[in-house]
Coordinates of C-alpha atoms in Angstrom, one line a residue:
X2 CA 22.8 -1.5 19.4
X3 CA 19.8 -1.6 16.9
X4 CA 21.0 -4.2 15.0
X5 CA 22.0 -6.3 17.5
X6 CA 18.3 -5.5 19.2
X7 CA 16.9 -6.5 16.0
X8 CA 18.8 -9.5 15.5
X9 CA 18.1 -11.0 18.6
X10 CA 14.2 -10.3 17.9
X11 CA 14.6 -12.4 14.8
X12 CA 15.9 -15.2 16.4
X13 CA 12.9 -16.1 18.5
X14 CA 10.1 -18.7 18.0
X15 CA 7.6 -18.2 15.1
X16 CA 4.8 -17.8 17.7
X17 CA 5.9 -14.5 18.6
X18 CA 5.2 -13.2 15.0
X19 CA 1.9 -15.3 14.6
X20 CA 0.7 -14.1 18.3
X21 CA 1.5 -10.1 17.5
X22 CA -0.4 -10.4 14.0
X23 CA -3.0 -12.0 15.4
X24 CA -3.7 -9.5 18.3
X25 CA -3.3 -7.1 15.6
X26 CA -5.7 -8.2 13.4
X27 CA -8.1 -8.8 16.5
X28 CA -8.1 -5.4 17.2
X29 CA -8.1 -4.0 13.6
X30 CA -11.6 -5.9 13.3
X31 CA -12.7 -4.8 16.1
X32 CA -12.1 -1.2 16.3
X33 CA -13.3 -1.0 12.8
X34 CA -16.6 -2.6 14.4
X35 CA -16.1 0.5 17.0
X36 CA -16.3 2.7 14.2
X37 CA -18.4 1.3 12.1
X38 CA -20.9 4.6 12.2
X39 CA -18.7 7.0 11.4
X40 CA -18.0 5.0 8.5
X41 CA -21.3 4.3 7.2
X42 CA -22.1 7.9 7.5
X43 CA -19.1 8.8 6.0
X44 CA -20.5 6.0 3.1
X45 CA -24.2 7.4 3.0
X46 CA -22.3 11.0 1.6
X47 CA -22.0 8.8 -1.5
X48 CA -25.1 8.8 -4.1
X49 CA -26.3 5.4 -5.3
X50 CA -25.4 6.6 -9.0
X51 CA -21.6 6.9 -8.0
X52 CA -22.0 3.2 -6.3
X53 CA -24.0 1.6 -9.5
X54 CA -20.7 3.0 -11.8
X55 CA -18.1 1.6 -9.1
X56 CA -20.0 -1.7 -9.1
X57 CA -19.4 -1.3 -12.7
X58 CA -15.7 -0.5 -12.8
X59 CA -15.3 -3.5 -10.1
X60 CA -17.0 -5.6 -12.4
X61 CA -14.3 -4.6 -14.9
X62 CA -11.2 -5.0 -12.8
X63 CA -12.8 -8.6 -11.6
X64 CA -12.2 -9.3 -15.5
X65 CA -9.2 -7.6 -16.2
X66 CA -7.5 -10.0 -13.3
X67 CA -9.5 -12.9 -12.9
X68 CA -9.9 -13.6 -16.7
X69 CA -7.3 -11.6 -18.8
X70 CA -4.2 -11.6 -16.6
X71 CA -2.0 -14.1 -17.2
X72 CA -2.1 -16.5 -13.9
X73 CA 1.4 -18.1 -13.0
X74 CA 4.3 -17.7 -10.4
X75 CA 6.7 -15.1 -11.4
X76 CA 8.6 -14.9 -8.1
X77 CA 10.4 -18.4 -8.2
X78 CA 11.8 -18.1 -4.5
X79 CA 9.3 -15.9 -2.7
X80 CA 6.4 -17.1 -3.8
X81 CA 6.7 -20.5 -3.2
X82 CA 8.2 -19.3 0.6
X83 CA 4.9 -17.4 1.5
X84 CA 3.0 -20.7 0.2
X85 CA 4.9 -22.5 2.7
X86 CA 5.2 -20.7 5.3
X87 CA 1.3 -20.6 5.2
X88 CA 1.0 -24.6 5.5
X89 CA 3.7 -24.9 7.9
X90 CA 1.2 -22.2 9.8
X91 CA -1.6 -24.9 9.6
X92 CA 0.2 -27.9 9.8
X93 CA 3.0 -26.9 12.5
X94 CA 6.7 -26.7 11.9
X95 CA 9.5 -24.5 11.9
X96 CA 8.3 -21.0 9.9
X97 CA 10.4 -19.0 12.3
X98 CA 11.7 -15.2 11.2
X99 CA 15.1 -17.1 10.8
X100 CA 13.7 -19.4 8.3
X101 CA 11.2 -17.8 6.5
X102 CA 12.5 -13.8 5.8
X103 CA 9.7 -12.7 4.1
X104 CA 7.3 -10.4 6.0
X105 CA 4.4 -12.3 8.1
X106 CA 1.1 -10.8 6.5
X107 CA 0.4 -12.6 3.2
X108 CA 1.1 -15.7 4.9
X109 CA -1.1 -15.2 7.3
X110 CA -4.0 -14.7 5.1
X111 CA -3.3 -17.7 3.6
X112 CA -3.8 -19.4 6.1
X113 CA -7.2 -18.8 6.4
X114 CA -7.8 -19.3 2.6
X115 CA -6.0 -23.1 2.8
X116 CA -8.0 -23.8 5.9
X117 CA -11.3 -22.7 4.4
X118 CA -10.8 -24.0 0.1
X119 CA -8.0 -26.4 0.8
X120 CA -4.0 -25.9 0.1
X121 CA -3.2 -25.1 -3.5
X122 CA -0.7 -22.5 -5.2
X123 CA -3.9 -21.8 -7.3
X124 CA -6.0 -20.5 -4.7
X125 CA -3.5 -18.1 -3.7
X126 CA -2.8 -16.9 -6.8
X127 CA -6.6 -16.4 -7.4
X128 CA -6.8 -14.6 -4.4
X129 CA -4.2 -12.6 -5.3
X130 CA -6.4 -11.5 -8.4
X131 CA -9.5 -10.8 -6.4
X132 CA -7.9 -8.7 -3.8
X133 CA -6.0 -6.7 -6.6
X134 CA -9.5 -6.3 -7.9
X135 CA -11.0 -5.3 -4.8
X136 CA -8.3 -2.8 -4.1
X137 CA -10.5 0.0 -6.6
X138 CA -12.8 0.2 -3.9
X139 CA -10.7 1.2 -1.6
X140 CA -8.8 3.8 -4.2
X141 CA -12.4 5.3 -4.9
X142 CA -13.1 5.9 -1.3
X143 CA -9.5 7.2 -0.2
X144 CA -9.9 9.4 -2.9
X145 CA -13.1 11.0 -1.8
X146 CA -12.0 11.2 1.8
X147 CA -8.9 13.2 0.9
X148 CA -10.3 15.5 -1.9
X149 CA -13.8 16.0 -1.3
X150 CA -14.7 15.1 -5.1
X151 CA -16.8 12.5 -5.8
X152 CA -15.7 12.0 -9.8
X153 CA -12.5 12.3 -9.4
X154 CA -12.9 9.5 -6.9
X155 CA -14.4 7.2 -9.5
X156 CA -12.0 8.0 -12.4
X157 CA -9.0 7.7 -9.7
X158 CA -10.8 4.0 -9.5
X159 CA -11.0 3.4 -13.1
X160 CA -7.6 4.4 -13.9
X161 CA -6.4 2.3 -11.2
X162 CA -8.2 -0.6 -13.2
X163 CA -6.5 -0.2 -15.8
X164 CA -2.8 0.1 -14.5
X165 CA -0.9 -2.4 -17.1
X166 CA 1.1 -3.3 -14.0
X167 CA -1.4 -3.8 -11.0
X168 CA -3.1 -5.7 -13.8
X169 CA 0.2 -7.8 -14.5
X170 CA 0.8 -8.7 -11.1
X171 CA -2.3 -9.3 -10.1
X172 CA -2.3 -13.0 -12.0
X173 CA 0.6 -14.2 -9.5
X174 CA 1.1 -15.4 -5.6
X175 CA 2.9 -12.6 -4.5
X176 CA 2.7 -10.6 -1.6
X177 CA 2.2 -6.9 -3.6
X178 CA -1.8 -7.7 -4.3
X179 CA -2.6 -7.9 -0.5
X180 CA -0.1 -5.2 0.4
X181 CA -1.4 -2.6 -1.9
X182 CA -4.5 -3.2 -0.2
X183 CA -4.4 -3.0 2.8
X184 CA -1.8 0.1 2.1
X185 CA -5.3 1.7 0.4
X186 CA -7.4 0.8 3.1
X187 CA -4.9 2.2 5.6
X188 CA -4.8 5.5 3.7
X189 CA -8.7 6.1 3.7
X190 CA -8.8 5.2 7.5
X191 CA -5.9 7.5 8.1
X192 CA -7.5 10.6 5.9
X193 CA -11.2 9.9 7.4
X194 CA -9.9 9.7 11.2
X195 CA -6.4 11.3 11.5
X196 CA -8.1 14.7 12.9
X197 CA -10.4 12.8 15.3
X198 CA -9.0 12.6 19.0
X199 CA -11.4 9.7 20.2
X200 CA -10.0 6.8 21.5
X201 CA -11.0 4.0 19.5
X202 CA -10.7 6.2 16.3
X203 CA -7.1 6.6 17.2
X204 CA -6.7 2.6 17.9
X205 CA -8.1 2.2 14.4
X206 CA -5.7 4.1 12.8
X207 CA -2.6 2.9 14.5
X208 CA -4.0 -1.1 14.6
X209 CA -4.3 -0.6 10.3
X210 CA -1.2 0.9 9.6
X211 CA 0.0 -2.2 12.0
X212 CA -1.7 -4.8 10.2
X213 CA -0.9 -3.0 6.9
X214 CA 3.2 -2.9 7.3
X215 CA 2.6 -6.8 7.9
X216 CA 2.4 -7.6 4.4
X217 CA 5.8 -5.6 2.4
X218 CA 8.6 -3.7 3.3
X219 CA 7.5 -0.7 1.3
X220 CA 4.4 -0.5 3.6
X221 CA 6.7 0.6 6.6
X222 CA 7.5 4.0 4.7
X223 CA 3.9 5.1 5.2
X224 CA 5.1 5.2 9.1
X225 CA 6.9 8.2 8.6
X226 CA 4.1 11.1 6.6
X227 CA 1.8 10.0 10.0
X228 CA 4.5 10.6 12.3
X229 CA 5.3 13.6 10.7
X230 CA 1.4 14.9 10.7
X231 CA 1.0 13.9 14.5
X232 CA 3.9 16.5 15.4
X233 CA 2.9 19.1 12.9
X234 CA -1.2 18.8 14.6
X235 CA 0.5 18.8 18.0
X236 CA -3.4 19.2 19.4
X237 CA -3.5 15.1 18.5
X238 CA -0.4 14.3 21.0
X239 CA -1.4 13.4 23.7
X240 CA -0.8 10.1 26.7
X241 CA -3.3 8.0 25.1
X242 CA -1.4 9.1 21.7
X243 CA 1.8 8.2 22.8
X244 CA 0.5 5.1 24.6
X245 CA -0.7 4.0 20.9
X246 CA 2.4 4.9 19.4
X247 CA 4.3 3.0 21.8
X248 CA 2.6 -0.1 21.3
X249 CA 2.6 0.0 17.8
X250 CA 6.2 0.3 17.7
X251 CA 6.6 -2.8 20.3
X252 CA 4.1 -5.0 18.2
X253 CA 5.6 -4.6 14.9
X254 CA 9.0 -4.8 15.9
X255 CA 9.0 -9.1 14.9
X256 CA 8.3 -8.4 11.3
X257 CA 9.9 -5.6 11.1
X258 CA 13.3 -7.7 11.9
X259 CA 12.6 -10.3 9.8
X260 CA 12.1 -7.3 7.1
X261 CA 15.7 -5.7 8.2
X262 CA 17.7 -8.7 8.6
X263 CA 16.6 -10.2 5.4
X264 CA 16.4 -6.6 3.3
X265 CA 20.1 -4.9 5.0
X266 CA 22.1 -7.5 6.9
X267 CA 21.4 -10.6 4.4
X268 CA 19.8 -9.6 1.0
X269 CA 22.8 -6.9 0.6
X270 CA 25.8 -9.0 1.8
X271 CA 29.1 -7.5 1.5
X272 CA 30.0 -8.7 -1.7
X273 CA 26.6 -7.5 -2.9
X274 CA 27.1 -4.3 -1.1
X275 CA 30.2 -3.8 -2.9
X276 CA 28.6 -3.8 -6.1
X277 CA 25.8 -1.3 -5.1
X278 CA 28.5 0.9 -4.1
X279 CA 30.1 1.1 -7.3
X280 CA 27.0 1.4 -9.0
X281 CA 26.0 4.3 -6.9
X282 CA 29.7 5.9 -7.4
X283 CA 28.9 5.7 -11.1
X284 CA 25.7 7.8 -10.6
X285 CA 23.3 4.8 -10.4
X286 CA 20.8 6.6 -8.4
X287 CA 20.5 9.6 -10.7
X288 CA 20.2 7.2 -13.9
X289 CA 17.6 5.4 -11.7
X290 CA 15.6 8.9 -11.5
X291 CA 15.8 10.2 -14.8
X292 CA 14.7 7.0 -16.3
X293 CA 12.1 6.8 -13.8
X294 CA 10.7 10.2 -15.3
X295 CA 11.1 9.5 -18.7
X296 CA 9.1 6.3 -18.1
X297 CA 6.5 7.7 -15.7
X298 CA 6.4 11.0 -18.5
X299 CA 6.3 8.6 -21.7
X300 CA 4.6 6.1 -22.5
X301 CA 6.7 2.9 -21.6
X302 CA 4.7 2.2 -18.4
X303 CA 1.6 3.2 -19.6
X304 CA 0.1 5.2 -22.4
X305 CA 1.4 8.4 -23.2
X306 CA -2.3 9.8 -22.2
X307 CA -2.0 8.5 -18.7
X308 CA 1.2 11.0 -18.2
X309 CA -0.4 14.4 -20.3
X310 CA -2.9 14.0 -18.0
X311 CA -1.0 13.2 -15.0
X312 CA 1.2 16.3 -15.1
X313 CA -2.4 18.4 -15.3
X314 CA -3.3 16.7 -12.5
X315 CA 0.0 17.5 -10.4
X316 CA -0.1 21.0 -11.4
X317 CA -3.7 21.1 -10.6
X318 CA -3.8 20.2 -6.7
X319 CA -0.4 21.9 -6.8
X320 CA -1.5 25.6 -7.8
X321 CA -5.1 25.0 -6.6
X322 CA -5.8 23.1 -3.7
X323 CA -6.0 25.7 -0.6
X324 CA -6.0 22.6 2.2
X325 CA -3.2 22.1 3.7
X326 CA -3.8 18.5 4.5
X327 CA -4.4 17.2 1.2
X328 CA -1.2 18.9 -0.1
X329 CA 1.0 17.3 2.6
X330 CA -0.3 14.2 2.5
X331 CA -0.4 13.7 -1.4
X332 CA 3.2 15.3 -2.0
X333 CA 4.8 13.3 1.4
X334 CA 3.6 9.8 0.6
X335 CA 4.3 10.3 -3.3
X336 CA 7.6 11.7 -2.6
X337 CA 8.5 8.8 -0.2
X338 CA 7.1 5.6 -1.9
X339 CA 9.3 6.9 -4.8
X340 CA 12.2 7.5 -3.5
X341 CA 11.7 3.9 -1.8
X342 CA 11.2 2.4 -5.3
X343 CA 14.0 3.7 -7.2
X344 CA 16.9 1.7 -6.1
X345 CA 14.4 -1.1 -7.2
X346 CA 12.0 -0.4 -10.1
X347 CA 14.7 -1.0 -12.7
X348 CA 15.8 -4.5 -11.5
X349 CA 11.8 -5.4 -11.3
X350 CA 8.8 -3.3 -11.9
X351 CA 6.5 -4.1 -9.5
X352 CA 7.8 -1.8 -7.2
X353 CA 5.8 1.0 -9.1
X354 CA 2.9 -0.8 -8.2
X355 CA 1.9 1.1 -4.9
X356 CA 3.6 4.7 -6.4
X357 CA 0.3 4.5 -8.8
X358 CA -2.0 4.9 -6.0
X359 CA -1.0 8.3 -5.5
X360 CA -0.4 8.9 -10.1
X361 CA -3.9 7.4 -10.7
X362 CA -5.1 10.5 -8.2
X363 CA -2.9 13.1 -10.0
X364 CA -4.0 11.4 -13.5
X365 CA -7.6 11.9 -12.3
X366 CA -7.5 15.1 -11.2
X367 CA -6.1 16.4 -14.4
X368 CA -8.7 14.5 -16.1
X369 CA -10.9 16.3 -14.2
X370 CA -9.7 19.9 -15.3
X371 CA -9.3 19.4 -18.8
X372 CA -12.8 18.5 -18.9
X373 CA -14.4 21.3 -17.0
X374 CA -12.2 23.8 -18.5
X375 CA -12.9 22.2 -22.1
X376 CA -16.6 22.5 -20.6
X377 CA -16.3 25.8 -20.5
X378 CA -15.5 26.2 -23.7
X379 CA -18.2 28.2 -26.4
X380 CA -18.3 27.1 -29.6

């Protein structure tokens, strides 16, 4: 019944996935203008010293991707799709769910950028690299909003810099640059309002986890830690609640069939499907984990440092951290993102890319421990 719902979906015009992002968009923008005060004076918390060293680190990760990366297509078939998809957009034709597979959101951004600087595969890749950048902002101030520490905020956003992968990625067209974030963005709107019963606070927190499952299919598993926080704070279910929640679900339903058709009933035909079940007979998914560890605990992703530090840091807010909140959100979106990524990572790893928004956090925390507690220390 779902499938068949699903596969009808995809197999209507392209305007119907064009008009849905679009309203969504509209009313992300605007319910952010809605809100704009309680995010300024969430902002104004911040000292000017702690927004002179940001600038600083941005300044870095502007380098790192814009300069150092190396800028090319990596993703032979996707990449070029998303390009195209985005001038059919401008110039008419068929882009519909059946045609294109590939989620909606990066395409629709570029869009706007072709319309604006003209259509090249360089200004997407570009923009790719300056939205990876720009992404550390976002890191710094989801971290604040969920721990309440303003330097572990900034070294969460300088580790996040430095991630060899976010870095790697970062030079090409794909869609994981945008994704990650708007996934960050979505996370500090959904810390700083998720306890506020308002209206238009609730509007903004369902309209940019809309916009923000637009762009990959990995972005859809963040759907399920908010759903599980609504009926664990039951106070925050109410009509206008449900009402949201309805029309969320209605409104992302086109993308989210061109996701499920292309990801279950096409990407994994049978014969494919076949294969995936021997591999899975042979223990694939527990040799997935365990060298998923043993990279994430070594230094084969990333310096050895990175994951001393990192287990500090997870044993830190584990042991210590009293709030509830911060301990269900941290361990349920970690949890989930991996567990989406390991059937993947192995075969390409840029599906780590939005598991190390929630490691640079537990690497700065632990960063953050050693030092006080080496502090501490009389010599």
């Amino acid at each position: 019944m779902i499938t068949e719902t699903l596969l009808a979906i995809n197999t209507k015009p392209p305007v119907i996935s064009t008009l849905f992002i679009s309203i969504i968009c509209i009313v992300f923008i605007i319910s952010l203008f809605l809100n704009r005060e309680k995010i300024i004076n969430f902002v104004k918390k911040i000292k000017n010293k702690y927004w002179v060293i940001l600038l600083l680190i941005l300044l870095c990760s502007l380098f790192l991707r814009v300069y150092i990366a190396p800028h090319h297509h990596k993703m032979y078939m996707d990449e070029p799709m998303d390009l195209e998809q985005a001038k059919i957009m401008i110039e008419g034709g068929d882009y519909s769910q059946k045609t294109h597979t590939l989620s909606i959101g990066w395409p629709f951004i570029l869009q706007w950028l072709f319309i604006t600087f003209g259509i090249n595969n360089w200004i997407a890749i570009y923009a790719s690299s300056i939205i990876g950048a720009l992404t550390i902002v976002n890191v710094f101030l989801f971290t604040y909003a969920l721990l309440k520490n303003k330097q572990i905020a900034i070294l969460s956003a300088l580790i996040f810099t430095l991630i060899p992968i976010h870095i790697l990625w970062s030079g090409s067209a794909k869609s994981h640059m945008a994704a990650t974030f708007f996934a960050s963005f979505n996370l500090f709107i959904w810390v700083l309002f998720s306890e506020k019963k308002d209206f238009s606070s609730q509007v903004l927190i369902f309209s940019s986890l809309a916009f923000s499952v637009m762009f990959r299919p990995e972005n859809y598993v963040f759907i399920i830690p908010l759903l599980a926080y609504l009926l664990y704070k039951k106070r925050l279910l109410n009509k206008k609640t449900l009402f949201l929640l309805i029309i969320f679900i209605i409104i992302v339903l086109p993308n989210f069939s061109r996701v499920f058709v292309f990801q279950v009933l096409e990407h994994h035909s049978d014969a494919m499907s076949q294969n995936i079940y021997q591999e899975w007979k042979t223990g694939f998914l527990l040799k997935n984990t365990v060298n998923l560890i043993q990279n994430i605990f070594t230094n084969k992703i990333h310096p050895l440092l990175f994951s001393v530090f990192l287990i500090f840091g997870m044993l830190t807010i584990l042991n210590n951290h009293k709030n509830k909140k911060v301990m269900f959100f941290l361990i349920a979106n970690t949890v989930i993102i991996i567990l989406w990524a390991l059937p993947y990572y192995l075969y390409n790893n840029r599906f780590l890319i939005l598991p190390y928004l929630f490691l640079s956090i537990y690497t700065s925390s632990g960063i953050y421990f050693i030092s006080n507690k080496l502090s501490k220390i009389k010599i």
